């Protein structure tokens, strides 16, 4: 039996508190989900901006009107890359005769002359023995994948398969 002078909450008071909590949850929970989605999209846009800025810096600082060895979008058979550690390398396949020169008149080099695409770094001495390099982007890999046209145009992809149009981000 309750002691004299003790009071509790009535059923109606408890129902009102539960109703208020329900209304607050109905308003807040959908907005939290929207904030998470917006943050991921903003991170993707920021990463793309960083890659675009790296290409602009590369072209400007080296006086390039075209990228010597672009990672081009070629339609259904193209591949995008997310390795940002060195400049695209084609010297194994075609030599250095088709490459543009850096501001000192040296051929662009890609370190040890390995096959494959890697982006946004070049050998500033082009001596073939040592590779002091200039990095234009600080990430070694990115979450998203990119292609870079010879004119510096960047395209961003969800994965390395450029044959699926839905994989490309257009904003």
PDB file of C-alpha atoms in Angstrom:
ATOM      1  CA  UNK A   1       0.000   0.000   0.000  1.00  0.00           C
ATOM      2  CA  UNK A   2       1.247   3.417  -0.825  1.00  0.00           C
ATOM      3  CA  UNK A   3       2.319   5.548   2.056  1.00  0.00           C
ATOM      4  CA  UNK A   4       0.600   8.764   2.781  1.00  0.00           C
ATOM      5  CA  UNK A   5       2.090  11.742   0.975  1.00  0.00           C
ATOM      6  CA  UNK A   6       3.624   9.742  -1.873  1.00  0.00           C
ATOM      7  CA  UNK A   7       2.553  10.733  -5.317  1.00  0.00           C
ATOM      8  CA  UNK A   8       3.219   9.080  -8.646  1.00  0.00           C
ATOM      9  CA  UNK A   9       2.516   9.934 -12.246  1.00  0.00           C
ATOM     10  CA  UNK A  10      -0.937   9.299 -13.551  1.00  0.00           C
ATOM     11  CA  UNK A  11      -1.495   7.180 -16.629  1.00  0.00           C
ATOM     12  CA  UNK A  12      -2.482  10.234 -18.651  1.00  0.00           C
ATOM     13  CA  UNK A  13       0.741  12.073 -17.746  1.00  0.00           C
ATOM     14  CA  UNK A  14       2.799   9.063 -18.808  1.00  0.00           C
ATOM     15  CA  UNK A  15       0.896   8.795 -22.114  1.00  0.00           C
ATOM     16  CA  UNK A  16       1.498  12.484 -22.837  1.00  0.00           C
ATOM     17  CA  UNK A  17       5.265  12.105 -22.264  1.00  0.00           C
ATOM     18  CA  UNK A  18       5.396   9.014 -24.519  1.00  0.00           C
ATOM     19  CA  UNK A  19       3.453  10.869 -27.219  1.00  0.00           C
ATOM     20  CA  UNK A  20       5.843  13.839 -27.067  1.00  0.00           C
ATOM     21  CA  UNK A  21       8.853  11.506 -27.338  1.00  0.00           C
ATOM     22  CA  UNK A  22       7.215   9.764 -30.314  1.00  0.00           C
ATOM     23  CA  UNK A  23       6.656  13.071 -32.125  1.00  0.00           C
ATOM     24  CA  UNK A  24      10.261  14.146 -31.495  1.00  0.00           C
ATOM     25  CA  UNK A  25      11.588  10.814 -32.774  1.00  0.00           C
ATOM     26  CA  UNK A  26       9.403  11.047 -35.894  1.00  0.00           C
ATOM     27  CA  UNK A  27      10.850  14.483 -36.681  1.00  0.00           C
ATOM     28  CA  UNK A  28      14.519  13.866 -35.784  1.00  0.00           C
ATOM     29  CA  UNK A  29      15.251  10.360 -37.117  1.00  0.00           C
ATOM     30  CA  UNK A  30      14.569  11.095 -40.841  1.00  0.00           C
ATOM     31  CA  UNK A  31      16.740  14.221 -40.660  1.00  0.00           C
ATOM     32  CA  UNK A  32      19.679  12.294 -39.196  1.00  0.00           C
ATOM     33  CA  UNK A  33      19.624   9.925 -42.189  1.00  0.00           C
ATOM     34  CA  UNK A  34      19.591  12.896 -44.538  1.00  0.00           C
ATOM     35  CA  UNK A  35      22.664  14.386 -42.827  1.00  0.00           C
ATOM     36  CA  UNK A  36      24.630  11.132 -43.239  1.00  0.00           C
ATOM     37  CA  UNK A  37      23.848  10.966 -46.971  1.00  0.00           C
ATOM     38  CA  UNK A  38      24.735  14.606 -47.464  1.00  0.00           C
ATOM     39  CA  UNK A  39      28.101  14.118 -45.742  1.00  0.00           C
ATOM     40  CA  UNK A  40      29.098  11.196 -47.997  1.00  0.00           C
ATOM     41  CA  UNK A  41      28.118  13.139 -51.104  1.00  0.00           C
ATOM     42  CA  UNK A  42      30.095  16.179 -49.951  1.00  0.00           C
ATOM     43  CA  UNK A  43      33.159  13.978 -49.297  1.00  0.00           C
ATOM     44  CA  UNK A  44      32.910  12.629 -52.876  1.00  0.00           C
ATOM     45  CA  UNK A  45      32.681  16.145 -54.302  1.00  0.00           C
ATOM     46  CA  UNK A  46      35.638  17.287 -52.200  1.00  0.00           C
ATOM     47  CA  UNK A  47      37.775  14.376 -53.385  1.00  0.00           C
ATOM     48  CA  UNK A  48      36.926  15.185 -57.020  1.00  0.00           C
ATOM     49  CA  UNK A  49      37.793  18.840 -56.450  1.00  0.00           C
ATOM     50  CA  UNK A  50      41.173  17.828 -54.989  1.00  0.00           C
ATOM     51  CA  UNK A  51      41.974  15.673 -58.032  1.00  0.00           C
ATOM     52  CA  UNK A  52      40.870  18.439 -60.424  1.00  0.00           C
ATOM     53  CA  UNK A  53      43.024  20.962 -58.535  1.00  0.00           C
ATOM     54  CA  UNK A  54      46.000  18.589 -58.748  1.00  0.00           C
ATOM     55  CA  UNK A  55      45.629  18.355 -62.537  1.00  0.00           C
ATOM     56  CA  UNK A  56      45.361  22.130 -62.868  1.00  0.00           C
ATOM     57  CA  UNK A  57      48.481  22.608 -60.705  1.00  0.00           C
ATOM     58  CA  UNK A  58      50.354  19.967 -62.690  1.00  0.00           C
ATOM     59  CA  UNK A  59      49.485  21.600 -66.010  1.00  0.00           C
ATOM     60  CA  UNK A  60      50.099  25.164 -64.814  1.00  0.00           C
ATOM     61  CA  UNK A  61      53.392  24.597 -63.007  1.00  0.00           C
ATOM     62  CA  UNK A  62      54.815  22.582 -65.883  1.00  0.00           C
ATOM     63  CA  UNK A  63      53.488  24.730 -68.714  1.00  0.00           C
ATOM     64  CA  UNK A  64      51.485  21.860 -70.211  1.00  0.00           C
ATOM     65  CA  UNK A  65      48.680  22.422 -72.662  1.00  0.00           C
ATOM     66  CA  UNK A  66      47.952  18.674 -72.686  1.00  0.00           C
ATOM     67  CA  UNK A  67      48.674  15.824 -70.272  1.00  0.00           C
ATOM     68  CA  UNK A  68      51.472  13.704 -71.816  1.00  0.00           C
ATOM     69  CA  UNK A  69      50.003  10.309 -70.860  1.00  0.00           C
ATOM     70  CA  UNK A  70      46.369  10.750 -69.890  1.00  0.00           C
ATOM     71  CA  UNK A  71      44.147   8.107 -68.305  1.00  0.00           C
ATOM     72  CA  UNK A  72      41.448   8.621 -70.892  1.00  0.00           C
ATOM     73  CA  UNK A  73      37.846   7.600 -70.862  1.00  0.00           C
ATOM     74  CA  UNK A  74      37.481   5.416 -73.950  1.00  0.00           C
ATOM     75  CA  UNK A  75      33.903   4.245 -73.574  1.00  0.00           C
ATOM     76  CA  UNK A  76      32.988   0.626 -73.038  1.00  0.00           C
ATOM     77  CA  UNK A  77      36.553  -0.698 -72.873  1.00  0.00           C
ATOM     78  CA  UNK A  78      38.027   2.049 -70.667  1.00  0.00           C
ATOM     79  CA  UNK A  79      39.182   1.720 -67.100  1.00  0.00           C
ATOM     80  CA  UNK A  80      39.275   4.399 -64.444  1.00  0.00           C
ATOM     81  CA  UNK A  81      41.989   4.392 -61.781  1.00  0.00           C
ATOM     82  CA  UNK A  82      42.308   5.370 -58.142  1.00  0.00           C
ATOM     83  CA  UNK A  83      46.104   5.092 -57.778  1.00  0.00           C
ATOM     84  CA  UNK A  84      47.409   8.626 -57.309  1.00  0.00           C
ATOM     85  CA  UNK A  85      51.105   7.940 -56.701  1.00  0.00           C
ATOM     86  CA  UNK A  86      52.772   8.715 -60.049  1.00  0.00           C
ATOM     87  CA  UNK A  87      52.219  10.075 -63.523  1.00  0.00           C
ATOM     88  CA  UNK A  88      50.555   7.808 -66.124  1.00  0.00           C
ATOM     89  CA  UNK A  89      53.259   5.696 -67.698  1.00  0.00           C
ATOM     90  CA  UNK A  90      53.420   4.677 -71.343  1.00  0.00           C
ATOM     91  CA  UNK A  91      57.192   4.558 -71.816  1.00  0.00           C
ATOM     92  CA  UNK A  92      57.270   0.748 -71.722  1.00  0.00           C
ATOM     93  CA  UNK A  93      55.030   0.574 -74.751  1.00  0.00           C
ATOM     94  CA  UNK A  94      55.995   3.572 -76.860  1.00  0.00           C
ATOM     95  CA  UNK A  95      59.209   5.116 -75.589  1.00  0.00           C
ATOM     96  CA  UNK A  96      59.561   8.745 -74.585  1.00  0.00           C
ATOM     97  CA  UNK A  97      59.546  10.368 -78.024  1.00  0.00           C
ATOM     98  CA  UNK A  98      55.835  11.209 -77.818  1.00  0.00           C
ATOM     99  CA  UNK A  99      56.025  12.727 -74.334  1.00  0.00           C
ATOM    100  CA  UNK A 100      56.108  16.426 -73.720  1.00  0.00           C
ATOM    101  CA  UNK A 101      59.085  17.969 -71.957  1.00  0.00           C
ATOM    102  CA  UNK A 102      59.081  19.461 -68.480  1.00  0.00           C
ATOM    103  CA  UNK A 103      60.065  23.142 -68.038  1.00  0.00           C
ATOM    104  CA  UNK A 104      63.766  22.159 -67.914  1.00  0.00           C
ATOM    105  CA  UNK A 105      63.535  20.332 -71.255  1.00  0.00           C
ATOM    106  CA  UNK A 106      63.632  16.829 -69.751  1.00  0.00           C
ATOM    107  CA  UNK A 107      61.281  14.011 -70.725  1.00  0.00           C
ATOM    108  CA  UNK A 108      58.614  13.177 -68.215  1.00  0.00           C
ATOM    109  CA  UNK A 109      59.448   9.918 -66.475  1.00  0.00           C
ATOM    110  CA  UNK A 110      57.424   7.585 -64.306  1.00  0.00           C
ATOM    111  CA  UNK A 111      60.032   6.234 -61.944  1.00  0.00           C
ATOM    112  CA  UNK A 112      60.893   2.647 -62.809  1.00  0.00           C
ATOM    113  CA  UNK A 113      58.992   2.537 -66.093  1.00  0.00           C
ATOM    114  CA  UNK A 114      56.292   0.099 -65.008  1.00  0.00           C
ATOM    115  CA  UNK A 115      53.239  -0.725 -67.072  1.00  0.00           C
ATOM    116  CA  UNK A 116      49.886   0.610 -65.933  1.00  0.00           C
ATOM    117  CA  UNK A 117      48.320   3.877 -65.036  1.00  0.00           C
ATOM    118  CA  UNK A 118      49.211   5.959 -62.055  1.00  0.00           C
ATOM    119  CA  UNK A 119      48.395   9.634 -61.646  1.00  0.00           C
ATOM    120  CA  UNK A 120      49.791  13.042 -60.771  1.00  0.00           C
ATOM    121  CA  UNK A 121      53.460  12.800 -59.955  1.00  0.00           C
ATOM    122  CA  UNK A 122      56.488  13.226 -62.176  1.00  0.00           C
ATOM    123  CA  UNK A 123      60.250  12.786 -62.047  1.00  0.00           C
ATOM    124  CA  UNK A 124      61.630  16.297 -61.886  1.00  0.00           C
ATOM    125  CA  UNK A 125      65.159  15.248 -62.856  1.00  0.00           C
ATOM    126  CA  UNK A 126      64.284  12.707 -65.578  1.00  0.00           C
ATOM    127  CA  UNK A 127      67.683  11.095 -65.213  1.00  0.00           C
ATOM    128  CA  UNK A 128      66.421   7.495 -65.080  1.00  0.00           C
ATOM    129  CA  UNK A 129      68.554   6.663 -62.024  1.00  0.00           C
ATOM    130  CA  UNK A 130      66.938   8.542 -59.172  1.00  0.00           C
ATOM    131  CA  UNK A 131      63.395   9.754 -58.982  1.00  0.00           C
ATOM    132  CA  UNK A 132      62.940  12.915 -56.945  1.00  0.00           C
ATOM    133  CA  UNK A 133      59.287  13.523 -57.601  1.00  0.00           C
ATOM    134  CA  UNK A 134      56.714  16.254 -57.219  1.00  0.00           C
ATOM    135  CA  UNK A 135      53.377  15.126 -55.775  1.00  0.00           C
ATOM    136  CA  UNK A 136      50.306  17.021 -56.832  1.00  0.00           C
ATOM    137  CA  UNK A 137      47.867  15.117 -54.640  1.00  0.00           C
ATOM    138  CA  UNK A 138      48.573  13.848 -51.148  1.00  0.00           C
ATOM    139  CA  UNK A 139      46.494  10.655 -51.293  1.00  0.00           C
ATOM    140  CA  UNK A 140      48.123   7.462 -52.527  1.00  0.00           C
ATOM    141  CA  UNK A 141      44.699   6.077 -53.437  1.00  0.00           C
ATOM    142  CA  UNK A 142      41.257   7.616 -53.562  1.00  0.00           C
ATOM    143  CA  UNK A 143      37.885   6.174 -52.630  1.00  0.00           C
ATOM    144  CA  UNK A 144      36.498   6.912 -56.105  1.00  0.00           C
ATOM    145  CA  UNK A 145      38.009   6.243 -59.536  1.00  0.00           C
ATOM    146  CA  UNK A 146      39.049   8.811 -62.141  1.00  0.00           C
ATOM    147  CA  UNK A 147      39.838   9.279 -65.787  1.00  0.00           C
ATOM    148  CA  UNK A 148      41.800  12.260 -67.051  1.00  0.00           C
ATOM    149  CA  UNK A 149      41.603  13.471 -70.645  1.00  0.00           C
ATOM    150  CA  UNK A 150      44.642  14.965 -72.373  1.00  0.00           C
ATOM    151  CA  UNK A 151      43.138  18.448 -71.923  1.00  0.00           C
ATOM    152  CA  UNK A 152      42.912  17.918 -68.133  1.00  0.00           C
ATOM    153  CA  UNK A 153      39.199  17.104 -67.959  1.00  0.00           C
ATOM    154  CA  UNK A 154      38.492  14.854 -64.962  1.00  0.00           C
ATOM    155  CA  UNK A 155      35.680  12.306 -64.820  1.00  0.00           C
ATOM    156  CA  UNK A 156      34.744  10.588 -61.536  1.00  0.00           C
ATOM    157  CA  UNK A 157      33.506   6.972 -61.316  1.00  0.00           C
ATOM    158  CA  UNK A 158      32.079   4.701 -58.612  1.00  0.00           C
ATOM    159  CA  UNK A 159      34.464   1.900 -59.688  1.00  0.00           C
ATOM    160  CA  UNK A 160      36.993   1.164 -62.436  1.00  0.00           C
ATOM    161  CA  UNK A 161      34.412  -0.010 -64.995  1.00  0.00           C
ATOM    162  CA  UNK A 162      33.677   2.899 -67.352  1.00  0.00           C
ATOM    163  CA  UNK A 163      31.363   0.812 -69.553  1.00  0.00           C
ATOM    164  CA  UNK A 164      28.439   1.395 -67.176  1.00  0.00           C
ATOM    165  CA  UNK A 165      27.173   4.936 -67.551  1.00  0.00           C
ATOM    166  CA  UNK A 166      25.506   4.821 -64.117  1.00  0.00           C
ATOM    167  CA  UNK A 167      28.972   4.464 -62.519  1.00  0.00           C
ATOM    168  CA  UNK A 168      29.916   8.013 -63.526  1.00  0.00           C
ATOM    169  CA  UNK A 169      29.261  10.952 -61.190  1.00  0.00           C
ATOM    170  CA  UNK A 170      28.434  14.047 -63.205  1.00  0.00           C
ATOM    171  CA  UNK A 171      28.447  16.726 -60.517  1.00  0.00           C
TER     172      UNK A 171
END
